[in-house]
PDB file of C-alpha atoms in Angstrom:
ATOM      1  CA  ALA W   1     -26.335  24.997 -65.792  1.00  0.00           C
ATOM      2  CA  GLN W   2     -25.015  28.550 -66.226  1.00  0.00           C
ATOM      3  CA  ARG W   3     -21.365  29.070 -66.183  1.00  0.00           C
ATOM      4  CA  VAL W   4     -18.876  31.968 -66.901  1.00  0.00           C
ATOM      5  CA  THR W   5     -15.403  31.171 -67.784  1.00  0.00           C
ATOM      6  CA  GLN W   6     -12.528  33.623 -67.681  1.00  0.00           C
ATOM      7  CA  PRO W   7      -9.494  31.663 -68.787  1.00  0.00           C
ATOM      8  CA  GLU W   8      -6.736  33.938 -67.624  1.00  0.00           C
ATOM      9  CA  LYS W   9      -6.058  35.048 -64.059  1.00  0.00           C
ATOM     10  CA  LEU W  10      -3.709  37.965 -64.856  1.00  0.00           C
ATOM     11  CA  LEU W  11      -2.934  40.235 -67.695  1.00  0.00           C
ATOM     12  CA  SER W  12      -0.045  42.677 -67.522  1.00  0.00           C
ATOM     13  CA  VAL W  13       0.446  45.220 -70.334  1.00  0.00           C
ATOM     14  CA  PHE W  14       2.158  48.519 -70.800  1.00  0.00           C
ATOM     15  CA  LYS W  15       0.324  51.838 -70.933  1.00  0.00           C
ATOM     16  CA  GLY W  16      -0.987  52.520 -74.436  1.00  0.00           C
ATOM     17  CA  ALA W  17      -1.199  48.753 -75.387  1.00  0.00           C
ATOM     18  CA  PRO W  18      -4.423  47.278 -76.447  1.00  0.00           C
ATOM     19  CA  VAL W  19      -6.297  45.004 -73.895  1.00  0.00           C
ATOM     20  CA  GLU W  20      -8.623  42.110 -74.397  1.00  0.00           C
ATOM     21  CA  LEU W  21     -10.169  40.337 -71.325  1.00  0.00           C
ATOM     22  CA  LYS W  22     -11.832  37.107 -72.515  1.00  0.00           C
ATOM     23  CA  CYS W  23     -15.068  35.841 -71.250  1.00  0.00           C
ATOM     24  CA  ASN W  24     -17.117  32.698 -72.477  1.00  0.00           C
ATOM     25  CA  TYR W  25     -20.351  31.693 -71.179  1.00  0.00           C
ATOM     26  CA  SER W  26     -22.848  28.780 -71.058  1.00  0.00           C
ATOM     27  CA  TYR W  27     -26.495  29.382 -70.527  1.00  0.00           C
ATOM     28  CA  SER W  28     -29.655  27.857 -71.946  1.00  0.00           C
ATOM     29  CA  GLY W  29     -31.655  30.820 -73.126  1.00  0.00           C
ATOM     30  CA  SER W  30     -30.877  34.555 -73.494  1.00  0.00           C
ATOM     31  CA  PRO W  31     -28.694  35.829 -70.750  1.00  0.00           C
ATOM     32  CA  GLU W  32     -27.858  39.374 -69.701  1.00  0.00           C
ATOM     33  CA  LEU W  33     -23.863  39.815 -69.764  1.00  0.00           C
ATOM     34  CA  PHE W  34     -22.086  42.192 -67.604  1.00  0.00           C
ATOM     35  CA  TRP W  35     -18.570  43.251 -66.809  1.00  0.00           C
ATOM     36  CA  TYR W  36     -17.981  44.387 -63.244  1.00  0.00           C
ATOM     37  CA  VAL W  37     -14.859  46.031 -62.061  1.00  0.00           C
ATOM     38  CA  GLN W  38     -13.179  46.359 -58.526  1.00  0.00           C
ATOM     39  CA  TYR W  39     -10.418  48.895 -58.298  1.00  0.00           C
ATOM     40  CA  SER W  40      -8.119  48.799 -55.372  1.00  0.00           C
ATOM     41  CA  ARG W  41      -9.901  49.518 -52.099  1.00  0.00           C
ATOM     42  CA  GLN W  42     -13.134  50.138 -53.844  1.00  0.00           C
ATOM     43  CA  ARG W  43     -16.358  48.125 -54.023  1.00  0.00           C
ATOM     44  CA  LEU W  44     -17.459  46.084 -57.007  1.00  0.00           C
ATOM     45  CA  GLN W  45     -19.122  48.208 -59.588  1.00  0.00           C
ATOM     46  CA  LEU W  46     -20.727  47.786 -62.905  1.00  0.00           C
ATOM     47  CA  LEU W  47     -18.580  48.718 -65.866  1.00  0.00           C
ATOM     48  CA  LEU W  48     -20.819  47.832 -68.802  1.00  0.00           C
ATOM     49  CA  ARG W  49     -23.664  45.569 -69.853  1.00  0.00           C
ATOM     50  CA  HIS W  50     -24.302  44.064 -73.266  1.00  0.00           C
ATOM     51  CA  ILE W  51     -27.803  45.394 -73.581  1.00  0.00           C
ATOM     52  CA  SER W  52     -26.675  49.162 -73.365  1.00  0.00           C
ATOM     53  CA  ARG W  53     -24.114  48.847 -76.052  1.00  0.00           C
ATOM     54  CA  GLU W  54     -22.131  51.593 -74.391  1.00  0.00           C
ATOM     55  CA  SER W  55     -18.442  52.327 -74.337  1.00  0.00           C
ATOM     56  CA  ILE W  56     -17.423  53.059 -70.711  1.00  0.00           C
ATOM     57  CA  LYS W  57     -14.016  54.586 -69.898  1.00  0.00           C
ATOM     58  CA  GLY W  58     -13.004  53.420 -73.515  1.00  0.00           C
ATOM     59  CA  PHE W  59     -13.945  49.796 -72.923  1.00  0.00           C
ATOM     60  CA  THR W  60     -16.362  48.084 -75.122  1.00  0.00           C
ATOM     61  CA  ALA W  61     -17.742  44.463 -75.082  1.00  0.00           C
ATOM     62  CA  ASP W  62     -19.772  42.686 -77.891  1.00  0.00           C
ATOM     63  CA  LEU W  63     -21.910  39.824 -77.257  1.00  0.00           C
ATOM     64  CA  ASN W  64     -21.089  36.963 -79.734  1.00  0.00           C
ATOM     65  CA  LYS W  65     -23.969  34.525 -79.450  1.00  0.00           C
ATOM     66  CA  GLY W  66     -22.367  31.955 -81.871  1.00  0.00           C
ATOM     67  CA  GLU W  67     -19.210  31.813 -79.934  1.00  0.00           C
ATOM     68  CA  THR W  68     -20.962  32.443 -76.575  1.00  0.00           C
ATOM     69  CA  SER W  69     -18.401  35.108 -75.746  1.00  0.00           C
ATOM     70  CA  PHE W  70     -18.502  38.643 -74.301  1.00  0.00           C
ATOM     71  CA  HIS W  71     -14.900  39.738 -74.402  1.00  0.00           C
ATOM     72  CA  LEU W  72     -13.946  43.131 -72.940  1.00  0.00           C
ATOM     73  CA  LYS W  73     -11.640  45.355 -75.090  1.00  0.00           C
ATOM     74  CA  LYS W  74      -9.742  48.663 -74.892  1.00  0.00           C
ATOM     75  CA  PRO W  75      -7.474  49.858 -77.654  1.00  0.00           C
ATOM     76  CA  PHE W  76      -5.188  51.959 -75.338  1.00  0.00           C
ATOM     77  CA  ALA W  77      -4.697  50.925 -71.812  1.00  0.00           C
ATOM     78  CA  GLN W  78      -4.251  53.433 -69.043  1.00  0.00           C
ATOM     79  CA  GLU W  79      -2.637  52.990 -65.745  1.00  0.00           C
ATOM     80  CA  GLU W  80      -5.934  53.777 -63.909  1.00  0.00           C
ATOM     81  CA  ASP W  81      -7.481  50.692 -65.699  1.00  0.00           C
ATOM     82  CA  SER W  82      -5.532  48.485 -63.288  1.00  0.00           C
ATOM     83  CA  ALA W  83      -8.050  46.548 -61.301  1.00  0.00           C
ATOM     84  CA  MET W  84      -9.984  43.201 -60.977  1.00  0.00           C
ATOM     85  CA  TYR W  85     -12.407  42.627 -63.821  1.00  0.00           C
ATOM     86  CA  TYR W  86     -15.364  40.071 -63.523  1.00  0.00           C
ATOM     87  CA  CYS W  87     -17.515  38.891 -66.288  1.00  0.00           C
ATOM     88  CA  ALA W  88     -20.962  37.911 -65.118  1.00  0.00           C
ATOM     89  CA  LEU W  89     -24.393  36.779 -66.516  1.00  0.00           C
ATOM     90  CA  SER W  90     -27.881  36.785 -65.268  1.00  0.00           C
ATOM     91  CA  GLY W  91     -31.091  35.499 -66.610  1.00  0.00           C
ATOM     92  CA  ARG W  92     -34.044  37.654 -67.253  1.00  0.00           C
ATOM     93  CA  GLY W  93     -37.067  38.678 -65.344  1.00  0.00           C
ATOM     94  CA  ALA W  94     -37.203  37.006 -61.911  1.00  0.00           C
ATOM     95  CA  ASN W  95     -34.086  35.054 -62.544  1.00  0.00           C
ATOM     96  CA  SER W  96     -31.740  38.021 -61.817  1.00  0.00           C
ATOM     97  CA  LYS W  97     -28.963  36.388 -59.778  1.00  0.00           C
ATOM     98  CA  LEU W  98     -25.527  36.948 -61.087  1.00  0.00           C
ATOM     99  CA  THR W  99     -23.137  34.161 -61.960  1.00  0.00           C
ATOM    100  CA  PHE W 100     -19.591  35.309 -62.024  1.00  0.00           C
ATOM    101  CA  GLY W 101     -16.422  34.302 -63.612  1.00  0.00           C
ATOM    102  CA  LYS W 102     -13.253  33.906 -61.463  1.00  0.00           C
ATOM    103  CA  GLY W 103     -12.091  37.314 -62.485  1.00  0.00           C
ATOM    104  CA  ILE W 104      -8.906  38.675 -63.864  1.00  0.00           C
ATOM    105  CA  THR W 105      -6.445  41.161 -62.592  1.00  0.00           C
ATOM    106  CA  LEU W 106      -5.418  43.669 -65.176  1.00  0.00           C
ATOM    107  CA  SER W 107      -2.176  45.328 -64.517  1.00  0.00           C
ATOM    108  CA  VAL W 108      -1.097  48.421 -66.643  1.00  0.00           C
ATOM    109  CA  ARG W 109       2.452  49.386 -66.302  1.00  0.00           C
ATOM    110  CA  PRO W 110       3.775  52.830 -67.038  1.00  0.00           C
TER     111      PRO W 110
ATOM    112  CA  GLU K   1     -27.334  59.103 -52.412  1.00  0.00           C
ATOM    113  CA  ALA K   2     -25.953  56.682 -49.921  1.00  0.00           C
ATOM    114  CA  GLY K   3     -24.917  53.308 -51.555  1.00  0.00           C
ATOM    115  CA  VAL K   4     -25.376  49.783 -50.160  1.00  0.00           C
ATOM    116  CA  THR K   5     -23.750  49.506 -46.640  1.00  0.00           C
ATOM    117  CA  GLN K   6     -22.549  46.458 -44.828  1.00  0.00           C
ATOM    118  CA  PHE K   7     -21.751  45.877 -41.225  1.00  0.00           C
ATOM    119  CA  PRO K   8     -19.314  44.888 -39.998  1.00  0.00           C
ATOM    120  CA  SER K   9     -16.503  45.350 -42.354  1.00  0.00           C
ATOM    121  CA  HIS K  10     -14.581  42.635 -40.826  1.00  0.00           C
ATOM    122  CA  SER K  11     -15.273  39.788 -38.242  1.00  0.00           C
ATOM    123  CA  VAL K  12     -13.068  37.333 -36.745  1.00  0.00           C
ATOM    124  CA  ILE K  13     -14.699  34.345 -34.784  1.00  0.00           C
ATOM    125  CA  GLU K  14     -13.871  31.040 -33.639  1.00  0.00           C
ATOM    126  CA  LYS K  15     -15.289  27.809 -35.087  1.00  0.00           C
ATOM    127  CA  GLY K  16     -18.655  27.166 -33.521  1.00  0.00           C
ATOM    128  CA  GLN K  17     -19.473  30.588 -32.727  1.00  0.00           C
ATOM    129  CA  THR K  18     -22.370  32.747 -34.275  1.00  0.00           C
ATOM    130  CA  VAL K  19     -21.973  35.794 -36.473  1.00  0.00           C
ATOM    131  CA  THR K  20     -24.756  38.058 -37.937  1.00  0.00           C
ATOM    132  CA  LEU K  21     -23.798  40.135 -40.911  1.00  0.00           C
ATOM    133  CA  ARG K  22     -26.045  43.127 -41.835  1.00  0.00           C
ATOM    134  CA  CYS K  23     -26.866  44.702 -45.091  1.00  0.00           C
ATOM    135  CA  ASP K  24     -28.658  48.071 -45.782  1.00  0.00           C
ATOM    136  CA  PRO K  25     -29.647  48.268 -49.414  1.00  0.00           C
ATOM    137  CA  ILE K  26     -30.197  51.557 -51.355  1.00  0.00           C
ATOM    138  CA  SER K  27     -33.375  53.172 -50.295  1.00  0.00           C
ATOM    139  CA  GLY K  28     -36.372  52.045 -52.400  1.00  0.00           C
ATOM    140  CA  HIS K  29     -34.562  48.963 -53.891  1.00  0.00           C
ATOM    141  CA  ASP K  30     -36.854  45.953 -53.861  1.00  0.00           C
ATOM    142  CA  ASN K  31     -34.260  43.455 -54.632  1.00  0.00           C
ATOM    143  CA  LEU K  32     -31.504  42.382 -52.243  1.00  0.00           C
ATOM    144  CA  TYR K  33     -28.901  39.770 -52.950  1.00  0.00           C
ATOM    145  CA  TRP K  34     -26.322  37.952 -50.928  1.00  0.00           C
ATOM    146  CA  TYR K  35     -23.036  36.632 -52.439  1.00  0.00           C
ATOM    147  CA  ARG K  36     -19.779  35.348 -51.115  1.00  0.00           C
ATOM    148  CA  ARG K  37     -16.377  34.960 -52.311  1.00  0.00           C
ATOM    149  CA  VAL K  38     -14.320  32.271 -50.739  1.00  0.00           C
ATOM    150  CA  MET K  39     -10.525  32.446 -51.038  1.00  0.00           C
ATOM    151  CA  GLY K  40      -9.347  31.592 -54.535  1.00  0.00           C
ATOM    152  CA  LYS K  41     -12.852  31.005 -55.853  1.00  0.00           C
ATOM    153  CA  GLU K  42     -15.377  32.937 -57.792  1.00  0.00           C
ATOM    154  CA  ILE K  43     -18.016  35.190 -56.238  1.00  0.00           C
ATOM    155  CA  LYS K  44     -21.087  32.928 -55.728  1.00  0.00           C
ATOM    156  CA  PHE K  45     -24.718  33.743 -55.298  1.00  0.00           C
ATOM    157  CA  LEU K  46     -26.288  32.915 -51.918  1.00  0.00           C
ATOM    158  CA  LEU K  47     -29.808  34.168 -52.051  1.00  0.00           C
ATOM    159  CA  HIS K  48     -32.269  36.854 -53.469  1.00  0.00           C
ATOM    160  CA  PHE K  49     -35.005  38.818 -51.640  1.00  0.00           C
ATOM    161  CA  VAL K  50     -37.771  40.787 -53.315  1.00  0.00           C
ATOM    162  CA  LYS K  51     -38.917  42.949 -50.622  1.00  0.00           C
ATOM    163  CA  GLU K  52     -39.195  40.649 -47.594  1.00  0.00           C
ATOM    164  CA  SER K  53     -39.735  37.472 -49.551  1.00  0.00           C
ATOM    165  CA  LYS K  54     -37.015  34.876 -50.568  1.00  0.00           C
ATOM    166  CA  GLN K  55     -37.225  34.830 -54.324  1.00  0.00           C
ATOM    167  CA  ASP K  56     -34.341  32.470 -54.692  1.00  0.00           C
ATOM    168  CA  GLU K  57     -32.245  30.693 -51.919  1.00  0.00           C
ATOM    169  CA  SER K  58     -30.700  28.041 -54.222  1.00  0.00           C
ATOM    170  CA  GLY K  59     -27.265  29.146 -53.192  1.00  0.00           C
ATOM    171  CA  MET K  60     -27.348  28.867 -49.521  1.00  0.00           C
ATOM    172  CA  PRO K  61     -24.804  26.170 -48.764  1.00  0.00           C
ATOM    173  CA  ASN K  62     -26.435  24.522 -45.826  1.00  0.00           C
ATOM    174  CA  ASN K  63     -29.008  25.165 -42.923  1.00  0.00           C
ATOM    175  CA  ARG K  64     -26.285  26.771 -40.798  1.00  0.00           C
ATOM    176  CA  PHE K  65     -27.063  29.901 -42.843  1.00  0.00           C
ATOM    177  CA  LEU K  66     -30.159  32.012 -42.132  1.00  0.00           C
ATOM    178  CA  ALA K  67     -31.102  35.060 -43.973  1.00  0.00           C
ATOM    179  CA  GLU K  68     -33.924  37.457 -43.177  1.00  0.00           C
ATOM    180  CA  ARG K  69     -35.282  40.701 -44.510  1.00  0.00           C
ATOM    181  CA  THR K  70     -38.013  41.890 -42.067  1.00  0.00           C
ATOM    182  CA  GLY K  71     -40.097  44.644 -43.434  1.00  0.00           C
ATOM    183  CA  GLY K  72     -38.355  44.611 -46.654  1.00  0.00           C
ATOM    184  CA  THR K  73     -35.514  47.041 -45.611  1.00  0.00           C
ATOM    185  CA  TYR K  74     -32.278  45.750 -44.369  1.00  0.00           C
ATOM    186  CA  SER K  75     -31.280  42.099 -44.295  1.00  0.00           C
ATOM    187  CA  THR K  76     -29.275  40.086 -41.864  1.00  0.00           C
ATOM    188  CA  LEU K  77     -27.303  36.854 -42.704  1.00  0.00           C
ATOM    189  CA  LYS K  78     -26.575  34.661 -39.637  1.00  0.00           C
ATOM    190  CA  VAL K  79     -24.093  31.807 -39.542  1.00  0.00           C
ATOM    191  CA  GLN K  80     -24.679  29.360 -36.724  1.00  0.00           C
ATOM    192  CA  PRO K  81     -22.408  27.601 -35.967  1.00  0.00           C
ATOM    193  CA  ALA K  82     -19.612  28.976 -38.071  1.00  0.00           C
ATOM    194  CA  GLU K  83     -17.206  26.486 -39.602  1.00  0.00           C
ATOM    195  CA  LEU K  84     -13.745  27.161 -41.081  1.00  0.00           C
ATOM    196  CA  GLU K  85     -14.873  26.892 -44.676  1.00  0.00           C
ATOM    197  CA  ASP K  86     -17.246  29.802 -44.077  1.00  0.00           C
ATOM    198  CA  SER K  87     -14.358  32.230 -44.235  1.00  0.00           C
ATOM    199  CA  GLY K  88     -14.629  34.617 -47.005  1.00  0.00           C
ATOM    200  CA  VAL K  89     -15.961  37.928 -48.179  1.00  0.00           C
ATOM    201  CA  TYR K  90     -19.743  38.299 -48.037  1.00  0.00           C
ATOM    202  CA  PHE K  91     -21.232  40.819 -50.400  1.00  0.00           C
ATOM    203  CA  CYS K  92     -24.712  42.383 -50.467  1.00  0.00           C
ATOM    204  CA  ALA K  93     -26.151  43.949 -53.615  1.00  0.00           C
ATOM    205  CA  SER K  94     -29.373  45.658 -54.231  1.00  0.00           C
ATOM    206  CA  SER K  95     -31.279  46.697 -57.242  1.00  0.00           C
ATOM    207  CA  GLN K  96     -34.552  48.360 -58.335  1.00  0.00           C
ATOM    208  CA  VAL K  97     -36.975  46.534 -60.596  1.00  0.00           C
ATOM    209  CA  ALA K  98     -35.800  48.561 -63.553  1.00  0.00           C
ATOM    210  CA  GLY K  99     -37.425  46.975 -66.515  1.00  0.00           C
ATOM    211  CA  TYR K 100     -35.557  44.836 -68.781  1.00  0.00           C
ATOM    212  CA  SER K 101     -32.197  44.454 -67.083  1.00  0.00           C
ATOM    213  CA  TYR K 102     -31.206  44.943 -63.390  1.00  0.00           C
ATOM    214  CA  GLU K 103     -28.146  46.709 -62.441  1.00  0.00           C
ATOM    215  CA  GLN K 104     -27.018  45.464 -59.108  1.00  0.00           C
ATOM    216  CA  TYR K 105     -25.203  47.911 -56.612  1.00  0.00           C
ATOM    217  CA  PHE K 106     -22.763  46.237 -54.418  1.00  0.00           C
ATOM    218  CA  GLY K 107     -21.790  47.008 -50.825  1.00  0.00           C
ATOM    219  CA  PRO K 108     -18.221  46.962 -49.499  1.00  0.00           C
ATOM    220  CA  GLY K 109     -18.339  43.536 -48.321  1.00  0.00           C
ATOM    221  CA  THR K 110     -17.841  41.841 -44.942  1.00  0.00           C
ATOM    222  CA  ARG K 111     -14.678  39.864 -44.530  1.00  0.00           C
ATOM    223  CA  LEU K 112     -15.242  36.836 -42.198  1.00  0.00           C
ATOM    224  CA  THR K 113     -12.474  34.977 -40.717  1.00  0.00           C
ATOM    225  CA  VAL K 114     -13.407  31.775 -38.849  1.00  0.00           C
ATOM    226  CA  THR K 115     -10.351  30.421 -36.750  1.00  0.00           C
TER     227      THR K 115
END
């Protein structure tokens, strides 16, 4: 069975502090991993995906197959990063449905 | 470009009534997905259309839920009869068949409250 685990519900940091949002997954095969974000009163949107290896808004995430992890990191948090973050995975090809973690609320204080 | 739209944004119905949710995907997107988030729980997959065909309906909770996508454009999700545990936010997402990975674009969601 495929599963995504986000162990924390809330992370509160001060502006300028480093951020790491944890995500572990379980999947038999080679999944696609994603981070989605939902800002206040906005829709869920893709932040980044492992296959593109991009840095978006200063966030990066590295897929660690040995530890089955896909943690999201940012060296210096900004107030506008405050949002709900979801880690998700999908299979490949026709098996494209997303399996989400429970999400974590990131609060960045001034 | 218009994003994924959903109607209504909020629906309050009584237990036993019927509700129909609508999703309009991004024009040209073949894939359409329904998800829902029940209070306090994670967002869960319901089903996946490729054009007008159901590719995967493994997440549909029971036969009170019926999804259609006639003509491969918009989709409807009907709940009949609604139960209290159906309350939650129902999301629709769409994606193109874009090669190796699929970016899904989400609608704003429909908040369903069953009283």
